[in-house]
Coordinates of N, CA and C and ligand atoms in Angstrom, one line a residue:
M10 N -12.7 -10.5 -11.9 CA -11.8 -9.4 -12.3 C -10.9 -9.7 -13.4
R11 N -10.7 -8.8 -14.4 CA -9.9 -9.0 -15.5 C -8.7 -7.9 -15.5
I12 N -7.5 -8.4 -15.7 CA -6.3 -7.5 -15.6 C -5.5 -7.6 -16.8
A13 N -5.0 -6.5 -17.3 CA -4.0 -6.4 -18.4 C -2.6 -6.2 -17.8
I14 N -1.7 -6.9 -18.5 CA -0.2 -6.6 -18.2 C 0.4 -6.1 -19.5
V15 N 0.9 -4.9 -19.4 CA 1.7 -4.3 -20.6 C 3.2 -4.5 -20.3
V16 N 3.9 -5.1 -21.1 CA 5.3 -5.5 -20.8 C 6.2 -5.1 -22.0
A17 N 7.3 -4.5 -21.7 CA 8.3 -4.1 -22.7 C 9.2 -5.2 -23.1
R18 N 9.5 -5.3 -24.4 CA 10.4 -6.4 -24.9 C 11.9 -6.0 -24.7
F19 N 12.2 -4.7 -24.6 CA 13.6 -4.3 -24.4 C 14.0 -4.8 -23.1
N20 N 15.2 -5.4 -23.1 CA 15.8 -6.0 -21.9 C 14.8 -7.2 -21.5
D21 N 14.5 -8.0 -22.4 CA 13.5 -9.1 -22.1 C 14.1 -10.2 -21.2
F22 N 15.4 -10.2 -21.1 CA 16.0 -11.2 -20.2 C 15.6 -10.8 -18.7
V23 N 15.1 -9.6 -18.5 CA 14.6 -9.2 -17.2 C 13.1 -9.1 -17.2
T24 N 12.5 -8.5 -18.3 CA 11.0 -8.3 -18.3 C 10.3 -9.7 -18.4
E25 N 10.9 -10.7 -19.0 CA 10.2 -12.0 -19.0 C 10.0 -12.5 -17.5
R26 N 11.0 -12.2 -16.7 CA 11.0 -12.6 -15.3 C 10.0 -11.8 -14.5
L27 N 9.9 -10.5 -14.8 CA 8.9 -9.6 -14.2 C 7.5 -10.1 -14.6
L28 N 7.3 -10.5 -15.8 CA 6.0 -11.0 -16.3 C 5.7 -12.3 -15.5
A29 N 6.6 -13.2 -15.4 CA 6.4 -14.4 -14.7 C 6.0 -14.1 -13.2
G30 N 6.6 -13.1 -12.6 CA 6.3 -12.8 -11.2 C 4.9 -12.2 -11.1
A31 N 4.5 -11.3 -12.1 CA 3.2 -10.7 -12.1 C 2.1 -11.8 -12.3
R32 N 2.4 -12.7 -13.3 CA 1.4 -13.8 -13.5 C 1.2 -14.6 -12.2
A33 N 2.3 -14.9 -11.5 CA 2.2 -15.7 -10.3 C 1.4 -15.0 -9.2
G34 N 1.7 -13.7 -9.1 CA 0.9 -12.9 -8.1 C -0.6 -12.9 -8.4
L35 N -0.9 -12.8 -9.7 CA -2.4 -12.8 -10.0 C -3.0 -14.2 -9.8
T36 N -2.2 -15.2 -10.2 CA -2.7 -16.6 -10.0 C -2.9 -16.8 -8.5
D37 N -2.0 -16.4 -7.6 CA -2.1 -16.6 -6.2 C -3.3 -15.8 -5.6
A38 N -3.7 -14.7 -6.3 CA -4.8 -13.9 -5.8 C -6.1 -14.5 -6.4
G39 N -6.1 -15.6 -7.1 CA -7.3 -16.3 -7.5 C -7.7 -16.0 -9.0
L40 N -6.9 -15.3 -9.7 CA -7.3 -15.1 -11.1 C -6.9 -16.2 -12.0
A41 N -7.8 -16.6 -12.9 CA -7.5 -17.6 -13.9 C -6.7 -17.0 -15.0
D42 N -5.9 -17.9 -15.8 CA -5.1 -17.4 -16.9 C -6.0 -16.6 -17.9
G43 N -7.2 -17.0 -18.1 CA -8.1 -16.4 -19.0 C -8.5 -15.0 -18.6
D44 N -8.3 -14.6 -17.3 CA -8.6 -13.3 -16.8 C -7.5 -12.3 -17.0
V45 N -6.4 -12.8 -17.6 CA -5.2 -11.9 -17.7 C -4.9 -11.8 -19.2
E46 N -4.8 -10.5 -19.7 CA -4.3 -10.4 -21.1 C -3.0 -9.7 -21.1
V47 N -2.1 -10.1 -21.9 CA -0.7 -9.6 -22.0 C -0.5 -8.9 -23.3
W48 N 0.0 -7.6 -23.1 CA 0.3 -6.8 -24.3 C 1.8 -6.6 -24.3
W49 N 2.5 -7.0 -25.3 CA 4.0 -6.8 -25.5 C 4.1 -5.5 -26.3
V50 N 5.1 -4.6 -25.9 CA 5.4 -3.4 -26.6 C 6.9 -3.4 -26.8
P51 N 7.4 -2.5 -27.7 CA 8.8 -2.5 -28.0 C 9.7 -2.2 -26.8
G52 N 9.4 -1.1 -26.2 CA 10.2 -0.6 -25.0 C 9.4 0.2 -24.0
A53 N 10.0 0.6 -23.0 CA 9.3 1.4 -21.9 C 8.6 2.6 -22.4
F54 N 9.2 3.2 -23.4 CA 8.6 4.5 -24.0 C 7.2 4.2 -24.5
E55 N 6.9 3.0 -25.0 CA 5.6 2.7 -25.6 C 4.6 2.2 -24.6
I56 N 5.0 2.0 -23.3 CA 4.1 1.4 -22.3 C 2.8 2.3 -22.1
P57 N 3.0 3.6 -21.9 CA 1.8 4.4 -21.6 C 0.7 4.4 -22.6
L58 N 1.0 4.4 -23.9 CA 0.0 4.4 -24.9 C -0.8 3.1 -25.0
A59 N 0.0 2.0 -24.9 CA -0.6 0.6 -24.9 C -1.5 0.5 -23.6
A60 N -1.0 1.0 -22.5 CA -1.8 0.9 -21.2 C -3.1 1.7 -21.4
E61 N -3.0 2.9 -22.0 CA -4.2 3.7 -22.1 C -5.2 3.0 -23.1
C62 N -4.7 2.4 -24.2 CA -5.6 1.7 -25.1 C -6.3 0.6 -24.5
V63 N -5.6 -0.2 -23.7 CA -6.3 -1.4 -23.1 C -7.2 -0.9 -22.0
A64 N -6.8 0.1 -21.3 CA -7.7 0.6 -20.2 C -9.0 1.2 -20.8
A65 N -8.8 1.9 -22.0 CA -10.0 2.5 -22.6 C -10.9 1.5 -23.3
S66 N -10.4 0.3 -23.5 CA -11.3 -0.8 -24.1 C -12.4 -1.1 -23.1
G67 N -12.3 -0.9 -21.8 CA -13.3 -1.2 -20.9 C -13.3 -2.7 -20.4
R68 N -12.3 -3.4 -20.9 CA -12.3 -4.9 -20.6 C -11.6 -5.2 -19.3
V69 N -10.8 -4.2 -18.8 CA -10.0 -4.6 -17.6 C -10.2 -3.6 -16.4
S70 N -9.9 -4.2 -15.2 CA -10.1 -3.4 -14.0 C -8.8 -2.7 -13.6
A71 N -7.7 -3.2 -14.1 CA -6.4 -2.5 -13.8 C -5.4 -3.0 -14.8
V72 N -4.3 -2.2 -14.9 CA -3.2 -2.5 -15.8 C -1.9 -2.5 -15.1
V73 N -1.2 -3.6 -15.2 CA 0.2 -3.8 -14.6 C 1.2 -3.4 -15.7
C74 N 2.0 -2.4 -15.4 CA 3.0 -2.0 -16.4 C 4.4 -2.5 -16.0
L75 N 5.0 -3.2 -17.0 CA 6.3 -3.8 -16.7 C 7.4 -3.4 -17.7
G76 N 8.6 -3.0 -17.2 CA 9.7 -2.7 -18.1 C 11.0 -2.7 -17.4
C77 N 12.0 -2.5 -18.1 CA 13.4 -2.4 -17.5 C 14.3 -1.5 -18.2
L78 N 14.7 -0.4 -17.5 CA 15.6 0.6 -18.0 C 16.9 0.4 -17.3
I79 N 18.0 0.2 -18.0 CA 19.3 0.0 -17.4 C 20.2 1.2 -17.8
K80 N 20.6 2.0 -16.8 CA 21.2 3.2 -17.0 C 22.5 3.1 -17.8
G81 N 23.3 2.1 -17.4 CA 24.6 1.9 -18.1 C 24.5 1.8 -19.6
A82 N 23.4 1.2 -20.1 CA 23.2 0.9 -21.5 C 22.3 1.9 -22.2
T83 N 21.9 2.9 -21.5 CA 20.9 3.8 -22.1 C 21.3 5.3 -21.8
P84 N 21.9 6.0 -22.7 CA 22.3 7.4 -22.5 C 21.1 8.3 -22.2
H85 N 20.0 8.0 -22.9 CA 18.8 8.9 -22.6 C 17.9 8.2 -21.6
F86 N 18.4 7.5 -20.7 CA 17.7 6.8 -19.6 C 16.7 7.7 -18.9
E87 N 17.1 8.9 -18.5 CA 16.2 9.8 -17.7 C 15.0 10.2 -18.6
Y88 N 15.2 10.4 -19.8 CA 14.1 10.9 -20.7 C 13.1 9.8 -20.8
I89 N 13.5 8.6 -21.1 CA 12.6 7.4 -21.3 C 11.9 7.1 -19.9
A90 N 12.7 7.1 -18.9 CA 12.1 6.8 -17.5 C 11.0 7.8 -17.2
S91 N 11.4 9.1 -17.4 CA 10.4 10.1 -17.0 C 9.2 10.1 -17.9
A92 N 9.4 9.9 -19.2 CA 8.2 9.8 -20.1 C 7.3 8.7 -19.7
C93 N 7.9 7.6 -19.4 CA 7.2 6.3 -19.0 C 6.4 6.6 -17.8
A94 N 7.0 7.1 -16.7 CA 6.3 7.3 -15.4 C 5.2 8.3 -15.6
H95 N 5.5 9.4 -16.2 CA 4.5 10.4 -16.3 C 3.4 10.0 -17.2
G96 N 3.7 9.2 -18.3 CA 2.7 8.8 -19.2 C 1.8 7.8 -18.6
I97 N 2.3 6.9 -17.8 CA 1.4 5.9 -17.1 C 0.5 6.6 -16.1
M98 N 1.0 7.6 -15.4 CA 0.1 8.3 -14.4 C -1.0 9.1 -15.2
A99 N -0.6 9.7 -16.3 CA -1.6 10.4 -17.1 C -2.6 9.5 -17.7
A100 N -2.2 8.3 -18.2 CA -3.1 7.4 -18.7 C -4.1 6.9 -17.7
A101 N -3.6 6.6 -16.5 CA -4.5 6.2 -15.4 C -5.5 7.3 -15.0
S102 N -5.0 8.5 -14.9 CA -5.9 9.6 -14.6 C -7.0 9.8 -15.7
K103 N -6.6 9.7 -16.9 CA -7.5 9.9 -18.1 C -8.6 8.8 -18.1
T104 N -8.1 7.6 -17.9 CA -9.1 6.5 -18.1 C -9.8 6.1 -16.8
R105 N -9.2 6.5 -15.7 CA -9.7 6.2 -14.3 C -9.6 4.7 -14.1
I106 N -8.6 4.1 -14.8 CA -8.3 2.6 -14.5 C -7.0 2.6 -13.8
P107 N -6.9 2.0 -12.7 CA -5.6 1.9 -11.9 C -4.5 1.3 -12.8
M108 N -3.3 1.9 -12.7 CA -2.1 1.3 -13.4 C -1.0 1.3 -12.4
S109 N -0.3 0.1 -12.3 CA 0.8 0.0 -11.4 C 2.1 0.2 -12.2
F110 N 3.2 0.6 -11.4 CA 4.5 0.9 -12.1 C 5.5 -0.2 -11.7
G111 N 5.6 -1.2 -12.6 CA 6.6 -2.2 -12.4 C 7.7 -2.0 -13.4
V112 N 8.2 -0.8 -13.5 CA 9.3 -0.5 -14.5 C 10.5 -0.3 -13.7
L113 N 11.5 -1.2 -13.9 CA 12.8 -1.1 -13.1 C 13.6 0.0 -13.8
T114 N 14.3 0.8 -12.9 CA 15.3 1.8 -13.4 C 16.5 1.5 -12.6
T115 N 17.5 0.8 -13.2 CA 18.7 0.4 -12.4 C 20.0 0.9 -13.1
T116 N 21.1 0.7 -12.4 CA 22.3 1.1 -13.0 C 23.1 0.0 -13.7
S117 N 22.6 -1.2 -13.4 CA 23.3 -2.4 -14.0 C 22.3 -3.5 -14.2
A118 N 22.7 -4.5 -15.1 CA 21.8 -5.7 -15.3 C 21.7 -6.5 -14.1
E119 N 22.8 -6.6 -13.3 CA 22.8 -7.4 -12.0 C 21.7 -6.8 -11.1
E120 N 21.7 -5.5 -10.9 CA 20.7 -4.9 -10.1 C 19.3 -5.2 -10.6
A121 N 19.1 -5.2 -11.9 CA 17.8 -5.4 -12.4 C 17.4 -6.9 -12.1
L122 N 18.3 -7.8 -12.3 CA 18.0 -9.2 -12.1 C 17.7 -9.5 -10.6
E123 N 18.3 -8.8 -9.7 CA 18.0 -8.9 -8.3 C 16.6 -8.6 -8.0
R124 N 16.0 -7.7 -8.8 CA 14.6 -7.3 -8.6 C 13.6 -8.1 -9.4
A125 N 14.1 -9.1 -10.0 CA 13.3 -10.0 -10.9 C 13.4 -11.4 -10.5
V126 N 13.8 -11.7 -9.2 CA 13.9 -13.0 -8.7 C 12.6 -13.7 -8.6
E127 N 12.6 -15.1 -8.5 CA 11.4 -15.8 -8.3 C 10.9 -15.6 -6.9
G128 N 9.6 -15.5 -6.7 CA 8.9 -15.3 -5.4 C 8.9 -13.9 -4.9
R129 N 8.9 -13.8 -3.6 CA 8.9 -12.4 -2.9 C 10.1 -11.7 -3.4
G130 N 10.0 -10.4 -3.6 CA 11.1 -9.5 -4.1 C 11.1 -9.3 -5.6
N131 N 10.2 -10.1 -6.3 CA 10.0 -9.8 -7.7 C 9.1 -8.6 -7.9
K132 N 9.6 -7.6 -8.5 CA 8.9 -6.3 -8.7 C 7.7 -6.4 -9.6
G133 N 7.7 -7.4 -10.5 CA 6.5 -7.7 -11.3 C 5.3 -8.2 -10.4
R134 N 5.7 -9.1 -9.5 CA 4.7 -9.6 -8.5 C 4.1 -8.4 -7.7
E135 N 5.0 -7.6 -7.2 CA 4.6 -6.5 -6.4 C 3.7 -5.5 -7.2
A136 N 4.0 -5.3 -8.4 CA 3.2 -4.4 -9.3 C 1.8 -5.0 -9.5
A137 N 1.8 -6.4 -9.6 CA 0.5 -7.1 -9.8 C -0.4 -6.9 -8.5
E138 N 0.3 -7.1 -7.4 CA -0.5 -6.9 -6.1 C -1.0 -5.5 -5.9
A139 N -0.2 -4.5 -6.3 CA -0.6 -3.1 -6.2 C -1.8 -2.8 -7.1
A140 N -1.7 -3.4 -8.3 CA -2.8 -3.2 -9.3 C -4.1 -3.8 -8.8
L141 N -4.0 -5.0 -8.2 CA -5.2 -5.6 -7.6 C -5.8 -4.8 -6.5
E142 N -4.9 -4.3 -5.6 CA -5.4 -3.6 -4.4 C -6.1 -2.3 -4.9
M143 N -5.5 -1.6 -5.9 CA -6.1 -0.4 -6.4 C -7.5 -0.7 -7.2
A144 N -7.5 -1.8 -7.9 CA -8.8 -2.2 -8.6 C -9.9 -2.4 -7.6
R145 N -9.5 -3.1 -6.5 CA -10.6 -3.3 -5.4 C -11.0 -2.0 -4.8
L146 N -10.0 -1.1 -4.5 CA -10.3 0.2 -3.9 C -11.2 1.0 -4.8
V147 N -10.9 1.0 -6.1 CA -11.7 1.8 -7.1 C -13.1 1.2 -7.1
A148 N -13.2 -0.1 -7.1 CA -14.5 -0.8 -7.2 C -15.3 -0.4 -5.9
A149 N -14.7 -0.4 -4.8 CA -15.4 -0.1 -3.5 C -15.8 1.3 -3.5
S150 N -15.2 2.2 -4.2 CA -15.5 3.6 -4.2 C -16.8 3.8 -5.1
G151 N -17.2 2.8 -5.8 CA -18.4 2.9 -6.7 C -18.0 3.4 -8.1
D152 N -16.7 3.6 -8.3 CA -16.3 4.1 -9.6 C -15.8 3.0 -10.6
A153 N -16.2 1.7 -10.2 CA -15.7 0.6 -11.0 C -16.4 0.5 -12.4
R154 N -15.6 0.0 -13.4 CA -16.2 -0.3 -14.7 C -16.6 -1.7 -14.8
Ligands
DLZ7 C1 16.1 3.0 -27.2 C2 16.0 2.3 -25.8 C3 17.2 2.3 -25.0 C4 18.5 2.8 -25.4 N1 17.1 1.7 -23.8 C5 15.9 1.2 -23.4 C6 15.9 0.5 -22.1 O1 16.8 0.4 -21.3 N2 14.6 0.0 -21.7 C7 13.5 0.1 -22.5 O2 12.5 -0.4 -22.1 N3 13.6 0.7 -23.7 C8 14.8 1.2 -24.2 N4 14.8 1.8 -25.4 C9 13.7 1.7 -26.3 C10 12.6 2.8 -26.1 O3 11.8 2.5 -24.9 C11 11.7 2.8 -27.3 O4 11.1 1.5 -27.5 C12 12.4 3.2 -28.6 O5 13.0 4.5 -28.4 C13 11.4 3.3 -29.7 O6 10.4 4.4 -29.5

């Protein structure tokens, strides 16, 4: 199985940790480093298009989407968060490739860091596990690529 991770650079002091958690989750599930491709994008707003592009390439069974929106620092937080969530769902529906939502929406940097701890509780790891579960489900349904 090959998996893509699309990760936003904005707030990379958090997203780097989400990426590490996602990579650890995929490694623990038996994937080799070579089975994982990482796409960096500027911010959460750009995640859906990159996720759709990599899904449409036919190379991957699922896409893990990682980002971090911090309300205090982002006046148009709701717009970006909503566009990101709806865009990811639309991209998954269009390509029929599962995409998981590991995009934090918090009120402070402290809250975000709490969700990016090492090990269990890291939302990047949880998003990777969800993507794998969905990829297996889609494969079992006979709709696998
Ligand atoms: C512009 C912006 C702001 C203010 N805040 C965030 C954020 O908290 N998290 C995030 O991932 N991206 C943010 N961005 C950047 C937008 O997602 C996008 O990259 C830019 O508006 C350029 O299209």
